[in-house]
PDB file of C-alpha atoms in Angstrom:
ATOM      1  CA  MET F 160     161.434  73.592  60.760  1.00 58.00           C
ATOM      2  CA  PRO F 161     158.426  71.192  60.674  1.00 59.00           C
ATOM      3  CA  GLY F 162     159.548  69.690  63.978  1.00 58.00           C
ATOM      4  CA  ARG F 163     159.732  73.161  65.563  1.00 58.00           C
ATOM      5  CA  LYS F 164     156.220  74.057  64.322  1.00 58.00           C
ATOM      6  CA  LEU F 165     154.979  70.755  65.797  1.00 56.00           C
ATOM      7  CA  GLY F 166     156.594  71.718  69.077  1.00 61.00           C
ATOM      8  CA  VAL F 167     155.011  75.129  69.108  1.00 56.00           C
ATOM      9  CA  VAL F 168     151.543  73.561  68.406  1.00 54.00           C
ATOM     10  CA  LYS F 169     152.041  71.067  71.264  1.00 59.00           C
ATOM     11  CA  LEU F 170     153.047  73.924  73.597  1.00 52.00           C
ATOM     12  CA  HIS F 171     149.964  75.883  72.764  1.00 58.00           C
ATOM     13  CA  ARG F 172     147.825  72.858  73.447  1.00 63.00           C
ATOM     14  CA  ILE F 173     149.481  72.314  76.785  1.00 59.00           C
ATOM     15  CA  LEU F 174     149.069  76.039  77.695  1.00 55.00           C
ATOM     16  CA  GLY F 175     145.437  75.855  76.646  1.00 60.00           C
ATOM     17  CA  VAL F 176     144.717  72.827  78.747  1.00 52.00           C
ATOM     18  CA  GLY F 177     146.521  74.480  81.708  1.00 54.00           C
ATOM     19  CA  LEU F 178     144.487  77.623  81.386  1.00 51.00           C
ATOM     20  CA  TRP F 179     141.304  75.603  81.205  1.00 51.00           C
ATOM     21  CA  LEU F 180     142.249  73.670  84.356  1.00 48.00           C
ATOM     22  CA  LEU F 181     142.923  76.939  86.122  1.00 48.00           C
ATOM     23  CA  SER F 182     139.493  78.299  85.137  1.00 48.00           C
ATOM     24  CA  VAL F 183     137.849  75.169  86.402  1.00 41.00           C
ATOM     25  CA  VAL F 184     139.621  75.402  89.684  1.00 38.00           C
ATOM     26  CA  ALA F 185     138.775  79.106  89.983  1.00 39.00           C
ATOM     27  CA  SER F 186     135.158  78.359  89.226  1.00 43.00           C
ATOM     28  CA  GLU F 187     135.032  75.572  91.807  1.00 43.00           C
ATOM     29  CA  ARG F 188     136.499  77.801  94.457  1.00 42.00           C
ATOM     30  CA  LEU F 189     134.053  80.612  93.555  1.00 47.00           C
ATOM     31  CA  HIS F 190     131.101  78.259  93.961  1.00 63.00           C
ATOM     32  CA  ALA F 191     132.447  76.249  96.872  1.00 87.00           C
ATOM     33  CA  ALA F 192     130.414  75.863  99.927  1.00 94.00           C
ATOM     34  CA  LEU F 193     131.305  78.201 102.824  1.00 97.00           C
ATOM     35  CA  SER F 194     131.662  77.211 106.362  1.00 97.00           C
ATOM     36  CA  PRO F 195     128.753  78.454 108.565  1.00 97.00           C
ATOM     37  CA  GLU F 196     131.132  80.919 110.183  1.00 98.00           C
ATOM     38  CA  LYS F 197     132.267  82.420 106.845  1.00 98.00           C
ATOM     39  CA  LEU F 198     128.764  82.370 105.434  1.00 98.00           C
ATOM     40  CA  TYR F 199     127.439  84.374 108.423  1.00 98.00           C
ATOM     41  CA  GLN F 200     130.289  86.882 108.099  1.00 98.00           C
ATOM     42  CA  LYS F 201     129.686  87.283 104.392  1.00 98.00           C
ATOM     43  CA  ALA F 202     125.873  87.726 104.683  1.00 98.00           C
ATOM     44  CA  LEU F 203     125.527  89.682 107.883  1.00 98.00           C
ATOM     45  CA  PRO F 204     126.311  93.223 106.572  1.00 98.00           C
ATOM     46  CA  SER F 205     123.296  92.962 104.272  1.00 98.00           C
ATOM     47  CA  VAL F 206     120.804  91.741 106.899  1.00 98.00           C
ATOM     48  CA  MET F 207     118.657  94.244 108.761  1.00 98.00           C
ATOM     49  CA  LEU F 208     116.283  94.237 111.676  1.00 98.00           C
ATOM     50  CA  LEU F 209     113.088  96.102 110.908  1.00 98.00           C
ATOM     51  CA  GLU F 210     111.537  98.110 113.693  1.00 98.00           C
ATOM     52  CA  VAL F 211     107.956  98.567 112.682  1.00 97.00           C
ATOM     53  CA  GLU F 212     105.333 100.824 114.241  1.00 97.00           C
ATOM     54  CA  ASN F 213     101.829 100.057 112.940  1.00 95.00           C
ATOM     55  CA  GLN F 214      98.875 102.342 112.508  1.00 94.00           C
ATOM     56  CA  SER F 215      97.634 101.579 115.984  1.00 93.00           C
ATOM     57  CA  GLY F 216     100.978 102.556 117.559  1.00 95.00           C
ATOM     58  CA  GLU F 217     101.968  99.031 118.369  1.00 95.00           C
ATOM     59  CA  ARG F 218     105.670  98.118 117.778  1.00 96.00           C
ATOM     60  CA  PHE F 219     107.221  94.876 116.673  1.00 95.00           C
ATOM     61  CA  VAL F 220     110.227  93.596 114.716  1.00 97.00           C
ATOM     62  CA  GLY F 221     110.802  91.724 111.491  1.00 97.00           C
ATOM     63  CA  SER F 222     113.689  91.150 109.159  1.00 98.00           C
ATOM     64  CA  ALA F 223     114.937  92.145 105.727  1.00 98.00           C
ATOM     65  CA  VAL F 224     117.937  91.947 103.421  1.00 98.00           C
ATOM     66  CA  LEU F 225     119.638  94.619 101.327  1.00 98.00           C
ATOM     67  CA  ALA F 226     119.616  93.485  97.674  1.00 97.00           C
ATOM     68  CA  HIS F 227     119.285  94.626  94.096  1.00 95.00           C
ATOM     69  CA  ALA F 228     120.536  98.200  94.928  1.00 97.00           C
ATOM     70  CA  ASN F 229     122.248  99.769  97.962  1.00 97.00           C
ATOM     71  CA  ASP F 230     118.990 101.515  99.068  1.00 98.00           C
ATOM     72  CA  VAL F 231     116.586  98.613  98.376  1.00 98.00           C
ATOM     73  CA  ALA F 232     115.566  95.901 100.807  1.00 98.00           C
ATOM     74  CA  LEU F 233     113.532  92.679 100.249  1.00 98.00           C
ATOM     75  CA  THR F 234     111.185  91.468 103.023  1.00 98.00           C
ATOM     76  CA  ALA F 235     107.718  89.887 103.567  1.00 98.00           C
ATOM     77  CA  TRP F 236     104.764  92.068 102.912  1.00 97.00           C
ATOM     78  CA  HIS F 237     102.991  91.052 106.194  1.00 96.00           C
ATOM     79  CA  VAL F 238     105.908  92.601 108.209  1.00 97.00           C
ATOM     80  CA  VAL F 239     105.101  96.132 106.861  1.00 97.00           C
ATOM     81  CA  ALA F 240     101.500  95.775 105.559  1.00 96.00           C
ATOM     82  CA  ASP F 241     100.070  98.022 108.340  1.00 95.00           C
ATOM     83  CA  ALA F 242     103.187 100.126 108.940  1.00 97.00           C
ATOM     84  CA  ARG F 243     103.127 103.731 110.038  1.00 97.00           C
ATOM     85  CA  SER F 244     106.920 104.023 110.306  1.00 98.00           C
ATOM     86  CA  VAL F 245     109.813 101.630 109.650  1.00 98.00           C
ATOM     87  CA  TRP F 246     113.496 101.718 110.672  1.00 98.00           C
ATOM     88  CA  ALA F 247     116.274  99.428 109.550  1.00 98.00           C
ATOM     89  CA  VAL F 248     118.904  98.502 111.989  1.00 98.00           C
ATOM     90  CA  PHE F 249     122.082  96.721 110.995  1.00 98.00           C
ATOM     91  CA  ALA F 250     124.413  94.396 113.091  1.00 98.00           C
ATOM     92  CA  ASP F 251     127.002  97.228 113.371  1.00 97.00           C
ATOM     93  CA  GLY F 252     124.410  99.534 114.864  1.00 97.00           C
ATOM     94  CA  GLN F 253     123.679 101.704 111.867  1.00 98.00           C
ATOM     95  CA  ARG F 254     120.041 102.899 111.586  1.00 98.00           C
ATOM     96  CA  VAL F 255     118.431 103.989 108.425  1.00 98.00           C
ATOM     97  CA  LYS F 256     114.824 105.095 107.912  1.00 98.00           C
ATOM     98  CA  VAL F 257     112.692 103.089 105.502  1.00 98.00           C
ATOM     99  CA  ILE F 258     110.714 105.693 103.605  1.00 98.00           C
ATOM    100  CA  GLY F 259     108.240 103.502 101.851  1.00 98.00           C
ATOM    101  CA  CYS F 260     107.491 100.490  99.629  1.00 98.00           C
ATOM    102  CA  ILE F 261     108.523 100.334  95.974  1.00 98.00           C
ATOM    103  CA  ASP F 262     106.200  97.441  95.135  1.00 98.00           C
ATOM    104  CA  HIS F 263     104.504  94.545  96.903  1.00 97.00           C
ATOM    105  CA  SER F 264     102.409  91.464  96.433  1.00 97.00           C
ATOM    106  CA  GLY F 265     100.196  90.306  99.194  1.00 94.00           C
ATOM    107  CA  GLY F 266      99.393  87.178  97.359  1.00 94.00           C
ATOM    108  CA  ARG F 267     103.111  86.198  97.366  1.00 96.00           C
ATOM    109  CA  ASP F 268     103.831  87.963 100.718  1.00 97.00           C
ATOM    110  CA  LEU F 269     106.590  90.008  99.151  1.00 98.00           C
ATOM    111  CA  ALA F 270     107.699  93.654  99.495  1.00 98.00           C
ATOM    112  CA  ILE F 271     110.422  95.842  98.047  1.00 98.00           C
ATOM    113  CA  LEU F 272     111.390  98.584 100.498  1.00 98.00           C
ATOM    114  CA  LYS F 273     113.135 101.879  99.788  1.00 98.00           C
ATOM    115  CA  LEU F 274     115.685 103.085 102.293  1.00 98.00           C
ATOM    116  CA  GLU F 275     116.314 106.821 102.949  1.00 98.00           C
ATOM    117  CA  LYS F 276     119.930 106.533 101.758  1.00 97.00           C
ATOM    118  CA  GLY F 277     122.157 104.070  99.881  1.00 97.00           C
ATOM    119  CA  LEU F 278     124.539 101.849 101.912  1.00 97.00           C
ATOM    120  CA  PRO F 279     127.640 100.789  99.785  1.00 96.00           C
ATOM    121  CA  ARG F 280     129.413  97.530 100.171  1.00 95.00           C
ATOM    122  CA  ARG F 281     126.516  95.795 101.960  1.00 97.00           C
ATOM    123  CA  LEU F 282     124.564  94.242  99.036  1.00 97.00           C
ATOM    124  CA  ALA F 283     123.763  90.542  99.340  1.00 98.00           C
ATOM    125  CA  ALA F 284     124.407  88.232  96.406  1.00 97.00           C
ATOM    126  CA  LEU F 285     121.152  86.933  94.904  1.00 97.00           C
ATOM    127  CA  CYS F 286     120.471  83.545  93.418  1.00 97.00           C
ATOM    128  CA  ARG F 287     117.410  83.531  91.256  1.00 94.00           C
ATOM    129  CA  GLU F 288     117.409  79.741  90.495  1.00 96.00           C
ATOM    130  CA  LEU F 289     115.297  77.397  92.523  1.00 97.00           C
ATOM    131  CA  GLN F 290     117.423  75.240  94.756  1.00 97.00           C
ATOM    132  CA  PRO F 291     117.080  71.414  94.751  1.00 97.00           C
ATOM    133  CA  VAL F 292     115.264  69.470  97.473  1.00 98.00           C
ATOM    134  CA  ALA F 293     117.676  68.482 100.305  1.00 98.00           C
ATOM    135  CA  ALA F 294     120.048  71.386  99.650  1.00 98.00           C
ATOM    136  CA  ARG F 295     121.482  73.090 102.742  1.00 98.00           C
ATOM    137  CA  ALA F 296     119.795  76.255 103.756  1.00 98.00           C
ATOM    138  CA  TYR F 297     120.476  79.030 106.380  1.00 98.00           C
ATOM    139  CA  VAL F 298     118.097  81.649 107.821  1.00 98.00           C
ATOM    140  CA  ILE F 299     119.230  84.942 109.472  1.00 98.00           C
ATOM    141  CA  GLY F 300     116.752  87.080 111.299  1.00 98.00           C
ATOM    142  CA  ALA F 301     115.290  88.047 114.685  1.00 97.00           C
ATOM    143  CA  PRO F 302     113.300  85.143 116.123  1.00 96.00           C
ATOM    144  CA  LYS F 303     111.220  86.540 119.036  1.00 94.00           C
ATOM    145  CA  GLY F 304     113.360  89.643 118.882  1.00 95.00           C
ATOM    146  CA  PHE F 305     116.746  87.885 119.195  1.00 97.00           C
ATOM    147  CA  ASP F 306     118.351  89.914 116.430  1.00 97.00           C
ATOM    148  CA  PHE F 307     120.920  88.535 113.876  1.00 98.00           C
ATOM    149  CA  SER F 308     120.424  84.885 114.809  1.00 98.00           C
ATOM    150  CA  ILE F 309     121.309  82.209 112.363  1.00 98.00           C
ATOM    151  CA  SER F 310     119.724  78.751 112.075  1.00 97.00           C
ATOM    152  CA  ASP F 311     120.215  76.046 109.516  1.00 97.00           C
ATOM    153  CA  GLY F 312     118.401  73.129 108.010  1.00 98.00           C
ATOM    154  CA  LEU F 313     117.469  71.644 104.592  1.00 98.00           C
ATOM    155  CA  ILE F 314     115.042  72.534 101.803  1.00 98.00           C
ATOM    156  CA  SER F 315     112.548  69.763 102.690  1.00 98.00           C
ATOM    157  CA  GLN F 316     110.437  70.235  99.643  1.00 98.00           C
ATOM    158  CA  ILE F 317     109.319  72.639  96.981  1.00 98.00           C
ATOM    159  CA  ARG F 318     105.578  73.132  97.168  1.00 97.00           C
ATOM    160  CA  SER F 319     102.783  75.248  95.678  1.00 96.00           C
ATOM    161  CA  VAL F 320     100.764  76.958  98.475  1.00 94.00           C
ATOM    162  CA  ASN F 321      97.673  78.872  97.307  1.00 90.00           C
ATOM    163  CA  GLY F 322      99.241  78.883  93.841  1.00 92.00           C
ATOM    164  CA  VAL F 323     102.606  80.328  95.002  1.00 95.00           C
ATOM    165  CA  VAL F 324     105.855  78.377  94.704  1.00 96.00           C
ATOM    166  CA  GLN F 325     107.485  78.082  98.184  1.00 98.00           C
ATOM    167  CA  TYR F 326     110.370  76.324  99.867  1.00 98.00           C
ATOM    168  CA  GLN F 327     109.468  74.025 102.754  1.00 98.00           C
ATOM    169  CA  LEU F 328     112.323  74.315 105.163  1.00 98.00           C
ATOM    170  CA  SER F 329     113.485  72.410 108.237  1.00 98.00           C
ATOM    171  CA  CYS F 330     115.121  75.595 109.470  1.00 97.00           C
ATOM    172  CA  PRO F 331     113.471  76.828 112.658  1.00 94.00           C
ATOM    173  CA  ILE F 332     111.613  80.074 112.022  1.00 94.00           C
ATOM    174  CA  SER F 333     109.727  82.175 114.551  1.00 94.00           C
ATOM    175  CA  PRO F 334     107.985  85.595 114.568  1.00 93.00           C
ATOM    176  CA  GLY F 335     110.653  88.118 113.962  1.00 96.00           C
ATOM    177  CA  ASN F 336     112.356  85.901 111.297  1.00 97.00           C
ATOM    178  CA  SER F 337     109.750  87.039 108.757  1.00 97.00           C
ATOM    179  CA  GLY F 338     111.351  88.703 105.791  1.00 98.00           C
ATOM    180  CA  GLY F 339     114.862  87.611 106.670  1.00 98.00           C
ATOM    181  CA  PRO F 340     117.097  85.977 104.005  1.00 98.00           C
ATOM    182  CA  ILE F 341     117.285  82.319 103.249  1.00 98.00           C
ATOM    183  CA  LEU F 342     120.801  81.491 102.130  1.00 98.00           C
ATOM    184  CA  ASN F 343     122.350  78.634 100.173  1.00 98.00           C
ATOM    185  CA  SER F 344     125.707  77.218 101.130  1.00 98.00           C
ATOM    186  CA  ARG F 345     127.560  79.877  99.127  1.00 98.00           C
ATOM    187  CA  GLY F 346     125.881  82.672 101.112  1.00 98.00           C
ATOM    188  CA  GLU F 347     123.641  83.708  98.310  1.00 98.00           C
ATOM    189  CA  VAL F 348     120.034  84.758  99.019  1.00 98.00           C
ATOM    190  CA  ILE F 349     117.703  82.198  97.622  1.00 98.00           C
ATOM    191  CA  GLY F 350     114.502  83.419  99.304  1.00 98.00           C
ATOM    192  CA  ILE F 351     112.973  85.089 102.358  1.00 98.00           C
ATOM    193  CA  ALA F 352     111.421  83.551 105.449  1.00 98.00           C
ATOM    194  CA  ALA F 353     107.644  83.800 105.414  1.00 97.00           C
ATOM    195  CA  TRP F 354     105.750  81.626 107.771  1.00 95.00           C
ATOM    196  CA  THR F 355     105.712  78.469 109.833  1.00 93.00           C
ATOM    197  CA  LYS F 356     103.283  75.729 110.838  1.00 90.00           C
ATOM    198  CA  SER F 357     102.317  76.403 114.364  1.00 82.00           C
ATOM    199  CA  ASP F 358     101.298  72.805 115.244  1.00 83.00           C
ATOM    200  CA  ALA F 359     104.450  71.133 113.917  1.00 86.00           C
ATOM    201  CA  GLN F 360     108.257  71.214 114.522  1.00 90.00           C
ATOM    202  CA  ASN F 361     110.588  72.835 111.902  1.00 91.00           C
ATOM    203  CA  VAL F 362     107.879  73.001 109.184  1.00 95.00           C
ATOM    204  CA  SER F 363     108.647  76.428 107.841  1.00 96.00           C
ATOM    205  CA  PHE F 364     108.162  78.154 104.527  1.00 97.00           C
ATOM    206  CA  GLY F 365     109.954  80.751 102.402  1.00 98.00           C
ATOM    207  CA  ILE F 366     109.338  82.545  99.132  1.00 98.00           C
ATOM    208  CA  PRO F 367     112.056  81.951  96.510  1.00 98.00           C
ATOM    209  CA  THR F 368     114.033  84.942  95.233  1.00 97.00           C
ATOM    210  CA  CYS F 369     112.769  84.345  91.699  1.00 96.00           C
ATOM    211  CA  GLU F 370     109.267  85.448  92.790  1.00 97.00           C
ATOM    212  CA  PHE F 371     110.598  88.894  93.428  1.00 96.00           C
ATOM    213  CA  MET F 372     111.401  89.225  89.750  1.00 94.00           C
ATOM    214  CA  ARG F 373     107.612  89.473  89.145  1.00 95.00           C
ATOM    215  CA  LEU F 374     107.519  92.828  91.003  1.00 97.00           C
ATOM    216  CA  ASN F 375     108.400  96.303  89.636  1.00 97.00           C
ATOM    217  CA  PHE F 376     111.719  97.480  90.993  1.00 97.00           C
ATOM    218  CA  SER F 377     111.671 100.693  88.949  1.00 96.00           C
ATOM    219  CA  GLN F 378     108.482 102.387  90.091  1.00 96.00           C
ATOM    220  CA  GLN F 379     108.348 105.286  92.568  1.00 97.00           C
ATOM    221  CA  PRO F 380     107.963 104.089  96.204  1.00 97.00           C
ATOM    222  CA  ARG F 381     104.675 104.728  98.089  1.00 97.00           C
ATOM    223  CA  THR F 382     105.009 106.240 101.517  1.00 97.00           C
ATOM    224  CA  TRP F 383     103.527 104.465 104.503  1.00 97.00           C
ATOM    225  CA  LYS F 384     100.762 107.131 104.633  1.00 95.00           C
ATOM    226  CA  GLU F 385      99.800 106.456 101.092  1.00 95.00           C
ATOM    227  CA  LEU F 386      99.766 102.719 101.668  1.00 94.00           C
ATOM    228  CA  ALA F 387      97.584 103.220 104.794  1.00 92.00           C
ATOM    229  CA  SER F 388      95.012 105.146 102.691  1.00 88.00           C
ATOM    230  CA  MET F 389      94.584 101.912 100.715  1.00 81.00           C
ATOM    231  CA  ALA F 390      93.694  99.917 103.798  1.00 70.00           C
ATOM    232  CA  GLY F 391      90.287  98.457 103.738  1.00 53.00           C
ATOM    233  CA  THR F 392      89.835  98.654  99.973  1.00 46.00           C
ATOM    234  CA  ALA F 393      89.175  95.560  97.887  1.00 39.00           C
ATOM    235  CA  GLU F 394      92.691  95.891  96.353  1.00 43.00           C
ATOM    236  CA  SER F 395      94.323  96.001  99.830  1.00 43.00           C
ATOM    237  CA  ALA F 396      92.380  92.991 101.104  1.00 40.00           C
ATOM    238  CA  LYS F 397      93.323  91.009  98.020  1.00 40.00           C
ATOM    239  CA  GLN F 398      96.961  91.930  98.374  1.00 40.00           C
ATOM    240  CA  SER F 399      96.974  90.905 102.045  1.00 39.00           C
ATOM    241  CA  GLU F 400      95.428  87.530 101.583  1.00 38.00           C
ATOM    242  CA  PHE F 401      98.654  85.627 102.248  1.00 40.00           C
ATOM    243  CA  CYS F 402      99.691  87.279 105.559  1.00 39.00           C
ATOM    244  CA  HIS F 403     100.373  84.162 107.692  1.00 38.00           C
ATOM    245  CA  SER F 404     102.306  85.806 110.487  1.00 39.00           C
ATOM    246  CA  THR F 405      99.278  87.111 112.383  1.00 37.00           C
ATOM    247  CA  VAL F 406      97.796  83.673 112.340  1.00 36.00           C
ATOM    248  CA  THR F 407     101.076  81.968 113.315  1.00 38.00           C
ATOM    249  CA  GLU F 408     101.688  84.294 116.280  1.00 36.00           C
ATOM    250  CA  SER F 409      98.141  84.081 117.618  1.00 31.00           C
ATOM    251  CA  VAL F 410      97.940  80.304 117.188  1.00 31.00           C
ATOM    252  CA  ASP F 411     101.330  79.800 118.907  1.00 34.00           C
ATOM    253  CA  ALA F 412     100.076  81.747 121.932  1.00 34.00           C
ATOM    254  CA  PRO F 413      98.624  79.560 124.679  1.00 37.00           C
ATOM    255  CA  GLU F 414      95.632  81.921 125.243  1.00 35.00           C
ATOM    256  CA  ALA F 415      94.554  81.488 121.660  1.00 35.00           C
ATOM    257  CA  LYS F 416      93.599  77.803 122.082  1.00 40.00           C
ATOM    258  CA  SER F 417      89.901  78.512 122.476  1.00 50.00           C
ATOM    259  CA  PHE F 418      87.407  80.335 120.295  1.00 54.00           C
ATOM    260  CA  ALA F 419      86.488  82.583 123.215  1.00 56.00           C
ATOM    261  CA  ALA F 420      90.063  83.771 123.386  1.00 57.00           C
ATOM    262  CA  PHE F 421      90.088  84.209 119.676  1.00 59.00           C
ATOM    263  CA  LYS F 422      87.001  86.483 119.881  1.00 58.00           C
ATOM    264  CA  LYS F 423      88.640  88.457 122.712  1.00 58.00           C
ATOM    265  CA  ARG F 424      91.719  88.895 120.562  1.00 62.00           C
ATOM    266  CA  LEU F 425      89.573  90.245 117.698  1.00 62.00           C
ATOM    267  CA  SER F 426      87.885  92.666 120.061  1.00 61.00           C
ATOM    268  CA  GLU F 427      91.285  94.177 120.808  1.00 61.00           C
ATOM    269  CA  SER F 428      92.072  94.540 117.093  1.00 60.00           C
ATOM    270  CA  VAL F 429      89.512  97.166 116.111  1.00 56.00           C
ATOM    271  CA  ASP F 430      90.315  98.960 112.865  1.00 54.00           C
ATOM    272  CA  GLN F 431      93.224  96.590 112.173  1.00 58.00           C
ATOM    273  CA  SER F 432      93.636  94.240 109.274  1.00 55.00           C
ATOM    274  CA  VAL F 433      93.412  90.588 110.397  1.00 63.00           C
ATOM    275  CA  THR F 434      94.219  87.550 108.404  1.00 61.00           C
ATOM    276  CA  VAL F 435      92.663  84.148 109.302  1.00 63.00           C
ATOM    277  CA  VAL F 436      93.801  80.771 107.698  1.00 54.00           C
ATOM    278  CA  LEU F 437      91.064  78.059 107.838  1.00 55.00           C
ATOM    279  CA  GLU F 438      92.673  74.684 107.352  1.00 50.00           C
ATOM    280  CA  GLU F 439      90.345  71.827 106.451  1.00 49.00           C
ATOM    281  CA  LYS F 440      91.211  68.209 105.495  1.00 42.00           C
ATOM    282  CA  THR F 441      91.316  68.871 101.760  1.00 43.00           C
ATOM    283  CA  ARG F 442      92.004  72.595 101.354  1.00 45.00           C
ATOM    284  CA  THR F 443      93.184  75.779 102.996  1.00 44.00           C
ATOM    285  CA  ASN F 444      91.266  79.100 102.731  1.00 50.00           C
ATOM    286  CA  THR F 445      92.681  82.447 103.789  1.00 51.00           C
ATOM    287  CA  PHE F 446      90.446  85.417 104.743  1.00 55.00           C
ATOM    288  CA  THR F 447      91.525  89.029 105.374  1.00 55.00           C
ATOM    289  CA  PHE F 448      89.207  91.588 106.888  1.00 57.00           C
ATOM    290  CA  ILE F 449      89.154  94.872 108.873  1.00 55.00           C
ATOM    291  CA  VAL F 450      87.843  94.519 112.344  1.00 61.00           C
ATOM    292  CA  ARG F 451      85.067  97.070 113.021  1.00 54.00           C
TER     293      ARG F 451
END
């Protein structure tokens, strides 16, 4: 009998070790890096092209990702800051109206959007932890309007820009990428694309997902009309202080190389919100104002 009990104990230990090994293998498979092809297939259903019409009737595109709930999207605030209407378009052709903004932070260039209806089985997986420097990163968006394009690179560094933690990325980012998801090698959203240095190659920046946790996901969304009524107020100007895309797009344009061209551009932007980034040797200042 003692020998039998000893045998049962050994069997239990072997079974326990076996179950532990199986759990380790399962965990490794769950967290294993995906091939770029599989990563794109996994993430694509959650990615959307944003068709934005601003208060002046101009139209342009940005990007966003469905996350947190099946009728909630994350994007960059500068993409929708002056919106009059917004539509989300998915890679399979489905179009959904974006009815407003749940919460936003101009200082962090973040916005939580509310869709007109929920879309099941499209939610992106979120990773709220900061990723290490040199980790692989992927960006999906619409650079220069070329929708649902993917690019890859590395997290070059983690920096504080104007007091906001940001990823510096080697992934190419262009106007139209703004608000699109930054993904890790498991296809999880680790941030959103925000802006890029116009006078450098592959020096781009994104806002980590953890920064969205500072916003209020539970409050009622403001319509675009309500948000427009805030334009020009001190609060609105303060919340728009980090809108880099206007600067990036204008500086990238050949005609914006001179101050005269810049003044001409301003004269064409009457009653619009304009953000200017002044870069000096030791500091960077951002100014937002309404052109009158």
